[in-house]
PDB file of C-alpha atoms in Angstrom:
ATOM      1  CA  UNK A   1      -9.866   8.905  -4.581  1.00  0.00           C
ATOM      2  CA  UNK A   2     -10.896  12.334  -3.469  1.00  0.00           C
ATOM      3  CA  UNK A   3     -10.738  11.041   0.354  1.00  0.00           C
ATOM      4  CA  UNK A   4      -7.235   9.987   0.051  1.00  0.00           C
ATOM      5  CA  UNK A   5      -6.353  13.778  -0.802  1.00  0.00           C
ATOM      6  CA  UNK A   6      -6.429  14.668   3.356  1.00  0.00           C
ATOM      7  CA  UNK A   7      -4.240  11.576   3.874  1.00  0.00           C
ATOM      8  CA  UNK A   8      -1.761  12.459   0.847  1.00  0.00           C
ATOM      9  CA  UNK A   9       1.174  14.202   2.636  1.00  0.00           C
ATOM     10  CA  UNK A  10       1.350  10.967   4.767  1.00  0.00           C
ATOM     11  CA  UNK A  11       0.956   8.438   2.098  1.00  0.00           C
ATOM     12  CA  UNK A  12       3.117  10.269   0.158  1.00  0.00           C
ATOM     13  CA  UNK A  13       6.066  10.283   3.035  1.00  0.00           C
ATOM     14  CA  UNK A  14       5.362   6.284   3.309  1.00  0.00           C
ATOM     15  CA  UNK A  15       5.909   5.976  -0.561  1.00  0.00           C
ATOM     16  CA  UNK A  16       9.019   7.997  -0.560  1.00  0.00           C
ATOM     17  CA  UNK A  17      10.126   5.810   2.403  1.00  0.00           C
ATOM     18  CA  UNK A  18       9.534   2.901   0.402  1.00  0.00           C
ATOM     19  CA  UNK A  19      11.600   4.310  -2.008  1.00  0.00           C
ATOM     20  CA  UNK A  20      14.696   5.379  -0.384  1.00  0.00           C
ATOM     21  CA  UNK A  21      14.495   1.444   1.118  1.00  0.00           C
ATOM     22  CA  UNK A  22      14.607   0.078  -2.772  1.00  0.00           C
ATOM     23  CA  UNK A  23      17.330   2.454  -3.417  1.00  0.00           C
ATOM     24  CA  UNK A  24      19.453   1.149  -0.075  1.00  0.00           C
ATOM     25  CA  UNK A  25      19.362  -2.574  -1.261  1.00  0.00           C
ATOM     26  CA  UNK A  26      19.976  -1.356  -5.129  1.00  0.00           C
ATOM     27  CA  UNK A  27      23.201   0.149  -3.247  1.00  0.00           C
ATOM     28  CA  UNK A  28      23.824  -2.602  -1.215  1.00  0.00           C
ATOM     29  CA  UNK A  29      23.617  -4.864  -4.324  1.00  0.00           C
ATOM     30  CA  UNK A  30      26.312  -3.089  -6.116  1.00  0.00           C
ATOM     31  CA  UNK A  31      29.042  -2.936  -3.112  1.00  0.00           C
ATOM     32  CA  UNK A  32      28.644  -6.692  -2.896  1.00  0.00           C
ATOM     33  CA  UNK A  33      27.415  -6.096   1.141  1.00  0.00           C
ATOM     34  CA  UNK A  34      26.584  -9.147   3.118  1.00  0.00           C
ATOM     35  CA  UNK A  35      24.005 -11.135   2.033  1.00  0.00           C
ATOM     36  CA  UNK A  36      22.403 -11.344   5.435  1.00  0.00           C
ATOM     37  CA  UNK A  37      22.648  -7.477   5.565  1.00  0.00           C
ATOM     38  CA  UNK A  38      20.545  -7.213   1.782  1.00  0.00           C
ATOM     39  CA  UNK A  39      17.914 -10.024   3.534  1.00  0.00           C
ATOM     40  CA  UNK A  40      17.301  -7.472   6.338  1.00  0.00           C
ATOM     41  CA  UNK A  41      16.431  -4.451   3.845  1.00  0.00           C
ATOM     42  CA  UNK A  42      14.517  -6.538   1.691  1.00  0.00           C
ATOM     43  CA  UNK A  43      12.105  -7.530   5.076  1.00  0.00           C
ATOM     44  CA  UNK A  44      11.965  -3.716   5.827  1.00  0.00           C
ATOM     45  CA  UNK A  45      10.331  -2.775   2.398  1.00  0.00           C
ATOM     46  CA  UNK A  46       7.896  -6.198   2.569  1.00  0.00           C
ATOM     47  CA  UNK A  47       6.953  -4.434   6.353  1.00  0.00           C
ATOM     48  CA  UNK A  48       6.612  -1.471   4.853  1.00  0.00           C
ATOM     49  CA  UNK A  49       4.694  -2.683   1.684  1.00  0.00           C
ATOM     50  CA  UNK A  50       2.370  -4.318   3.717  1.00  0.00           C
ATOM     51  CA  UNK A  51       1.352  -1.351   6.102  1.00  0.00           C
ATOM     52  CA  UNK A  52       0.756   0.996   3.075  1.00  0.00           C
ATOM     53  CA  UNK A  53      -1.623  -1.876   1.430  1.00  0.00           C
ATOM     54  CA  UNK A  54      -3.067  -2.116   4.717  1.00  0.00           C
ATOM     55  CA  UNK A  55      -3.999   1.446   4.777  1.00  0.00           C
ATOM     56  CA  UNK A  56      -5.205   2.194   1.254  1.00  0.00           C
ATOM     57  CA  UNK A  57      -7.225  -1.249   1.793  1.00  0.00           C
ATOM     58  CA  UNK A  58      -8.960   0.291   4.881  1.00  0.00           C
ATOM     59  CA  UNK A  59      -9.219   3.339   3.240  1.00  0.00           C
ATOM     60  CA  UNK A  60     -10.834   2.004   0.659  1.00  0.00           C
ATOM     61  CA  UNK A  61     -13.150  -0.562   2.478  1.00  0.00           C
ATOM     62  CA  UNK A  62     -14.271   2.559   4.471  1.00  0.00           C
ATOM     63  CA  UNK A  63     -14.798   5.033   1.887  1.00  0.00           C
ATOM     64  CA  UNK A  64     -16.195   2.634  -1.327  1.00  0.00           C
ATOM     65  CA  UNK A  65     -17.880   0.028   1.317  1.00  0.00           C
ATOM     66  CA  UNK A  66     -19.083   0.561   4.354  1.00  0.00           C
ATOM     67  CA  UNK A  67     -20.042   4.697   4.553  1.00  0.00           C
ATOM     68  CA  UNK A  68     -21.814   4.342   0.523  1.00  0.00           C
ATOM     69  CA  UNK A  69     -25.488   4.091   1.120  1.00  0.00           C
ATOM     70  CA  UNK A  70     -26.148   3.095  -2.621  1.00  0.00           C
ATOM     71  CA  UNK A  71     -26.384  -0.729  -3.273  1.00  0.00           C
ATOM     72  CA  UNK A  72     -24.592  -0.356  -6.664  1.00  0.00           C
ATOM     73  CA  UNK A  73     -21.946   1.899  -5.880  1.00  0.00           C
ATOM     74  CA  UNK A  74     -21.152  -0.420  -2.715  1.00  0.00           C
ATOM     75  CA  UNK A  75     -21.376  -3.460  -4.346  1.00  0.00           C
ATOM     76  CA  UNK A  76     -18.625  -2.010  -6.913  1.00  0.00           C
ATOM     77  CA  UNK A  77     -16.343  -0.984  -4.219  1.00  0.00           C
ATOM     78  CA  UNK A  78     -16.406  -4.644  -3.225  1.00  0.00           C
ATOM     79  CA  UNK A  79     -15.628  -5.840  -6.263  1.00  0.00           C
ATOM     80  CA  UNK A  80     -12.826  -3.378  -6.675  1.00  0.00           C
ATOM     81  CA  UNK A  81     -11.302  -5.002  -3.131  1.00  0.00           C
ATOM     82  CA  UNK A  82     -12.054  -8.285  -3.751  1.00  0.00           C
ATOM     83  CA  UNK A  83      -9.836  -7.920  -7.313  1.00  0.00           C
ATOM     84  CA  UNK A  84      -6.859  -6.289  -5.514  1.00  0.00           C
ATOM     85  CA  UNK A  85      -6.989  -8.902  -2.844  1.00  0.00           C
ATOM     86  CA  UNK A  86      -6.892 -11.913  -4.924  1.00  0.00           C
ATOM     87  CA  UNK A  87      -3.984 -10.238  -6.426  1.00  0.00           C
ATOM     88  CA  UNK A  88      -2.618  -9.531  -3.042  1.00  0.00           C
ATOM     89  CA  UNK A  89      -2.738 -12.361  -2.158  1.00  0.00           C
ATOM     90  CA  UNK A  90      -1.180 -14.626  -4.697  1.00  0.00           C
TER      91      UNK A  90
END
């Protein structure tokens, strides 16, 4: 994960994002707010969610896939994706 170093003050800014969204619904849950109100912050952390998969899964496909010149090493990287997305996409 060595290439995800250069990217880690940004991915770390999207996690702590993600994080203060779980902590507004968590709030919103305990003053009873509107339930409409809760749906809404709940769809901003899916969004969220989604574009920080979307990047590591680049990330990922670029660095473990398509720039690794051995056959074994690539093929593993696959693999790795090919777990996470069947998990993703349950």
């Amino acid at each position: 994960m060595s290439h995800l170093s250069k990217d880690k003050p940004k991915l770390l800014a999207r996690v702590r994002r993600l994080k203060g969204q779980i902590e507004a619904i968590e709030r919103a849950i305990e003053a009873e707010k509107d339930c409409g109100a809760i749906l809404q912050l709940v769809a901003s952390v899916r969004g969220a969610t989604a574009g920080l998969t979307q990047e590591l899964i680049e990330d990922h496909l670029r660095h473990h896939v398509i720039l690794i010149e051995d056959e074994t090493d690539r093929e593993k990287g696959g693999a790795e994706l090919a777990s996470v997305l069947r998990t993703y996409l349950k």
